Every structure is written in C-alpha cells, then in structure tokens.
PDB file of C-alpha atoms and ligand atoms in Angstrom:
ATOM      1  CA  MET A   1      -9.582 -18.910   6.782  1.00  0.00           C
ATOM      2  CA  SER A   2     -13.316 -18.328   7.264  1.00  0.00           C
ATOM      3  CA  ALA A   3     -15.955 -21.270   7.766  1.00  0.00           C
ATOM      4  CA  GLU A   4     -18.587 -19.436   5.736  1.00  0.00           C
ATOM      5  CA  ASN A   5     -18.418 -22.477   3.256  1.00  0.00           C
ATOM      6  CA  MET A   6     -18.392 -25.252   5.663  1.00  0.00           C
ATOM      7  CA  LEU A   7     -21.739 -26.704   6.847  1.00  0.00           C
ATOM      8  CA  PRO A   8     -22.110 -27.504  10.551  1.00  0.00           C
ATOM      9  CA  VAL A   9     -21.438 -30.737  11.899  1.00  0.00           C
ATOM     10  CA  GLN A  10     -22.179 -32.225  15.621  1.00  0.00           C
ATOM     11  CA  ARG A  11     -20.620 -34.906  17.389  1.00  0.00           C
ATOM     12  CA  ASP A  12     -22.060 -38.349  18.677  1.00  0.00           C
ATOM     13  CA  ASP A  13     -20.358 -40.789  20.855  1.00  0.00           C
ATOM     14  CA  ALA A  14     -18.529 -42.443  17.775  1.00  0.00           C
ATOM     15  CA  SER A  15     -16.839 -39.043  16.427  1.00  0.00           C
ATOM     16  CA  ALA A  16     -16.373 -37.166  19.910  1.00  0.00           C
ATOM     17  CA  ALA A  17     -12.682 -38.006  20.321  1.00  0.00           C
ATOM     18  CA  PHE A  18     -11.969 -37.022  16.801  1.00  0.00           C
ATOM     19  CA  PHE A  19     -13.443 -33.632  17.402  1.00  0.00           C
ATOM     20  CA  ASP A  20     -11.677 -33.168  21.021  1.00  0.00           C
ATOM     21  CA  ALA A  21      -8.534 -33.447  19.142  1.00  0.00           C
ATOM     22  CA  ALA A  22      -9.785 -31.396  16.075  1.00  0.00           C
ATOM     23  CA  ALA A  23     -10.356 -28.593  18.508  1.00  0.00           C
ATOM     24  CA  GLU A  24      -6.410 -28.826  19.794  1.00  0.00           C
ATOM     25  CA  GLY A  25      -5.460 -28.961  15.856  1.00  0.00           C
ATOM     26  CA  ARG A  26      -4.925 -32.478  15.826  1.00  0.00           C
ATOM     27  CA  LEU A  27      -5.928 -35.007  13.253  1.00  0.00           C
ATOM     28  CA  LEU A  28      -7.200 -38.729  14.002  1.00  0.00           C
ATOM     29  CA  VAL A  29      -7.681 -41.493  11.660  1.00  0.00           C
ATOM     30  CA  HIS A  30      -9.258 -44.999  12.448  1.00  0.00           C
ATOM     31  CA  GLN A  31      -6.549 -47.664  13.146  1.00  0.00           C
ATOM     32  CA  CYS A  32      -7.490 -51.451  13.246  1.00  0.00           C
ATOM     33  CA  PRO A  33      -5.771 -54.274  15.097  1.00  0.00           C
ATOM     34  CA  GLN A  34      -3.794 -55.053  12.150  1.00  0.00           C
ATOM     35  CA  GLY A  35      -2.573 -51.470  12.019  1.00  0.00           C
ATOM     36  CA  HIS A  36      -4.582 -50.567   9.072  1.00  0.00           C
ATOM     37  CA  LEU A  37      -5.154 -46.877   8.590  1.00  0.00           C
ATOM     38  CA  PHE A  38      -8.314 -45.182   7.149  1.00  0.00           C
ATOM     39  CA  ALA A  39     -10.292 -42.555   6.970  1.00  0.00           C
ATOM     40  CA  PRO A  40     -12.221 -41.182  10.215  1.00  0.00           C
ATOM     41  CA  GLN A  41     -15.601 -41.455   9.331  1.00  0.00           C
ATOM     42  CA  ILE A  42     -15.432 -45.199   8.023  1.00  0.00           C
ATOM     43  CA  SER A  43     -16.261 -47.317  10.660  1.00  0.00           C
ATOM     44  CA  THR A  44     -15.039 -50.787   9.392  1.00  0.00           C
ATOM     45  CA  CYS A  45     -11.536 -51.238   8.004  1.00  0.00           C
ATOM     46  CA  PRO A  46     -11.456 -51.590   3.943  1.00  0.00           C
ATOM     47  CA  ARG A  47      -8.495 -54.259   3.942  1.00  0.00           C
ATOM     48  CA  CYS A  48      -9.195 -56.647   6.809  1.00  0.00           C
ATOM     49  CA  GLN A  49     -13.029 -55.699   7.464  1.00  0.00           C
ATOM     50  CA  SER A  50     -12.272 -55.516  10.924  1.00  0.00           C
ATOM     51  CA  THR A  51     -14.541 -53.310  13.201  1.00  0.00           C
ATOM     52  CA  GLU A  52     -12.345 -53.232  16.036  1.00  0.00           C
ATOM     53  CA  LEU A  53     -11.245 -49.658  16.030  1.00  0.00           C
ATOM     54  CA  SER A  54      -8.959 -47.572  17.328  1.00  0.00           C
ATOM     55  CA  TRP A  55      -7.853 -43.693  16.806  1.00  0.00           C
ATOM     56  CA  SER A  56      -4.243 -42.723  15.463  1.00  0.00           C
ATOM     57  CA  GLU A  57      -2.815 -39.464  15.354  1.00  0.00           C
ATOM     58  CA  ALA A  58      -1.956 -38.113  11.529  1.00  0.00           C
ATOM     59  CA  SER A  59       0.915 -35.641  11.035  1.00  0.00           C
ATOM     60  CA  GLY A  60      -1.102 -33.515   9.290  1.00  0.00           C
ATOM     61  CA  ARG A  61       0.855 -33.563   6.068  1.00  0.00           C
ATOM     62  CA  ALA A  62      -0.953 -34.801   2.753  1.00  0.00           C
ATOM     63  CA  THR A  63      -0.982 -34.497  -0.802  1.00  0.00           C
ATOM     64  CA  LEU A  64      -3.769 -33.238  -3.113  1.00  0.00           C
ATOM     65  CA  ALA A  65      -4.679 -36.618  -4.919  1.00  0.00           C
ATOM     66  CA  SER A  66      -8.087 -35.448  -6.932  1.00  0.00           C
ATOM     67  CA  TYR A  67     -10.086 -32.467  -6.736  1.00  0.00           C
ATOM     68  CA  ALA A  68     -13.192 -30.638  -8.294  1.00  0.00           C
ATOM     69  CA  VAL A  69     -13.681 -26.909  -8.116  1.00  0.00           C
ATOM     70  CA  ILE A  70     -17.543 -25.897  -7.545  1.00  0.00           C
ATOM     71  CA  ASN A  71     -18.928 -22.876  -9.630  1.00  0.00           C
ATOM     72  CA  ARG A  72     -21.660 -21.402  -7.585  1.00  0.00           C
ATOM     73  CA  ARG A  73     -23.693 -19.050  -9.078  1.00  0.00           C
ATOM     74  CA  GLY A  74     -22.896 -15.341  -7.597  1.00  0.00           C
ATOM     75  CA  GLN A  75     -20.301 -16.494  -5.323  1.00  0.00           C
ATOM     76  CA  SER A  76     -16.711 -17.489  -4.981  1.00  0.00           C
ATOM     77  CA  GLU A  77     -15.792 -20.880  -6.745  1.00  0.00           C
ATOM     78  CA  LEU A  78     -15.252 -23.475  -3.997  1.00  0.00           C
ATOM     79  CA  PRO A  79     -12.240 -26.145  -4.444  1.00  0.00           C
ATOM     80  CA  VAL A  80     -13.087 -29.584  -2.914  1.00  0.00           C
ATOM     81  CA  ALA A  81     -10.359 -32.060  -2.505  1.00  0.00           C
ATOM     82  CA  ILE A  82      -9.685 -35.536  -2.105  1.00  0.00           C
ATOM     83  CA  VAL A  83      -6.284 -35.723   0.238  1.00  0.00           C
ATOM     84  CA  GLU A  84      -4.183 -38.395   0.724  1.00  0.00           C
ATOM     85  CA  LEU A  85      -2.615 -38.081   4.416  1.00  0.00           C
ATOM     86  CA  ASP A  86       1.079 -38.916   4.439  1.00  0.00           C
ATOM     87  CA  GLU A  87      -0.004 -41.646   6.732  1.00  0.00           C
ATOM     88  CA  GLY A  88      -2.159 -43.216   3.619  1.00  0.00           C
ATOM     89  CA  PRO A  89      -6.144 -42.471   4.474  1.00  0.00           C
ATOM     90  CA  TRP A  90      -7.672 -40.356   1.829  1.00  0.00           C
ATOM     91  CA  ILE A  91     -10.256 -37.905   2.924  1.00  0.00           C
ATOM     92  CA  ARG A  92     -12.384 -35.411   1.359  1.00  0.00           C
ATOM     93  CA  MET A  93     -12.148 -31.987   2.658  1.00  0.00           C
ATOM     94  CA  GLN A  94     -12.162 -28.195   1.384  1.00  0.00           C
ATOM     95  CA  LEU A  95      -9.111 -26.480  -0.072  1.00  0.00           C
ATOM     96  CA  GLN A  96      -8.371 -23.039   1.052  1.00  0.00           C
ATOM     97  CA  ASP A  97      -5.601 -20.605   0.474  1.00  0.00           C
ATOM     98  CA  VAL A  98      -4.789 -21.535  -2.995  1.00  0.00           C
ATOM     99  CA  SER A  99      -6.214 -20.309  -6.301  1.00  0.00           C
ATOM    100  CA  THR A 100      -7.794 -22.734  -8.463  1.00  0.00           C
ATOM    101  CA  GLY A 101      -5.275 -22.238 -11.582  1.00  0.00           C
ATOM    102  CA  ASP A 102      -2.677 -23.515  -9.030  1.00  0.00           C
ATOM    103  CA  LEU A 103      -4.199 -26.901  -8.157  1.00  0.00           C
ATOM    104  CA  LYS A 104      -2.460 -29.980  -9.372  1.00  0.00           C
ATOM    105  CA  VAL A 105      -2.410 -33.575  -8.069  1.00  0.00           C
ATOM    106  CA  GLY A 106       0.624 -33.879  -6.276  1.00  0.00           C
ATOM    107  CA  LEU A 107       0.494 -30.850  -4.653  1.00  0.00           C
ATOM    108  CA  PRO A 108       1.710 -30.760  -0.777  1.00  0.00           C
ATOM    109  CA  LEU A 109      -0.822 -29.671   1.488  1.00  0.00           C
ATOM    110  CA  GLN A 110      -1.146 -29.013   5.371  1.00  0.00           C
ATOM    111  CA  ILE A 111      -4.267 -29.777   7.236  1.00  0.00           C
ATOM    112  CA  ARG A 112      -5.921 -27.106   9.485  1.00  0.00           C
ATOM    113  CA  PHE A 113      -9.188 -26.736  11.056  1.00  0.00           C
ATOM    114  CA  ALA A 114     -12.262 -23.929  11.560  1.00  0.00           C
ATOM    115  CA  ALA A 115     -15.356 -24.562  13.154  1.00  0.00           C
ATOM    116  CA  PRO A 116     -18.439 -23.418  11.001  1.00  0.00           C
ATOM    117  CA  GLU A 117     -21.101 -21.531  13.498  1.00  0.00           C
ATOM    118  CA  GLY A 118     -22.865 -23.837  15.608  1.00  0.00           C
ATOM    119  CA  GLY A 119     -20.797 -26.814  14.573  1.00  0.00           C
ATOM    120  CA  GLU A 120     -17.182 -28.867  15.412  1.00  0.00           C
ATOM    121  CA  PRO A 121     -13.903 -28.175  14.088  1.00  0.00           C
ATOM    122  CA  LEU A 122     -13.778 -29.780  10.483  1.00  0.00           C
ATOM    123  CA  PRO A 123     -10.446 -30.070   9.084  1.00  0.00           C
ATOM    124  CA  TYR A 124      -9.291 -28.462   5.576  1.00  0.00           C
ATOM    125  CA  ALA A 125      -6.140 -27.983   3.653  1.00  0.00           C
ATOM    126  CA  VAL A 126      -3.840 -25.282   2.368  1.00  0.00           C
ATOM    127  CA  PRO A 127      -0.926 -25.262   0.435  1.00  0.00           C
ATOM    128  CA  ALA A 128       2.207 -26.703   2.419  1.00  0.00           C
TER     129      ALA A 128
HETATM  130 ZN1  LIG B 201      -7.466 -53.931   9.003  1.00  0.00          ZN
END
C-alpha cells in the first residue's frame, strides 16, 4: 500500500485519541452514553443527538456499502468507498489492492492504515 493518493491530515485535541490508536493499527469510532456507535469525524450522535462522546474500538472488519471510481487524467483509477463497519457505522475511505472490476456492494473488507507524507495515519480498506 502506498499513501500517495491520500491527503495529509493533522490532529487536533478532538482527534488525538483517534490518531494515537490509528498509529497502533486500531480503529476507533465514537460512542454516546446510550451506546450508539457512529463515525469518528461526527461530533453529535445521529440517533439521540448526544454530544457526550467516548471512543470505542472497532474490529476493523467491514463490508463495502457503496463506492465510486475516480478517473484522473494520466493517473491510475482511484476507488473511494463508503464502508459499513461490522459494528454499524459507515465511514468513507479509499480502497486499495482491489481491481475496480471486482468491486461490488457487500464485498468483505479489512481496515488498514497508512500515513501520507506529513500527516497522521488514516484508515483505508482492502478485500478481506
Ligand atoms: Zn446516541
């Protein structure tokens, strides 16, 4: 895997725990006091509107929920996905190590991490 297609992202106080875990290959999602799980970049629970957030570790297993293939002039195709984690939350990320002809909704995926030059480690998905 290369991180060449990933834009560097910098941490802030709200995302520090996420990136610390990502550096260890662990994916964190947000959890509200009622136990609803949702994507790490969302700061209000979409089900109960709570803003009291904690982190919960996800398994790293997911399935492909939706995808698009970006065709860039003179460069390789770039598959971008919405993945559904086994725990429920949907997260947008890049797909790697898969040919675009093999993409289909429901494809089992595994989450991995790569750090773009000058940025924090970010999740991406490969076929499981
Ligand atoms: Zn909630």
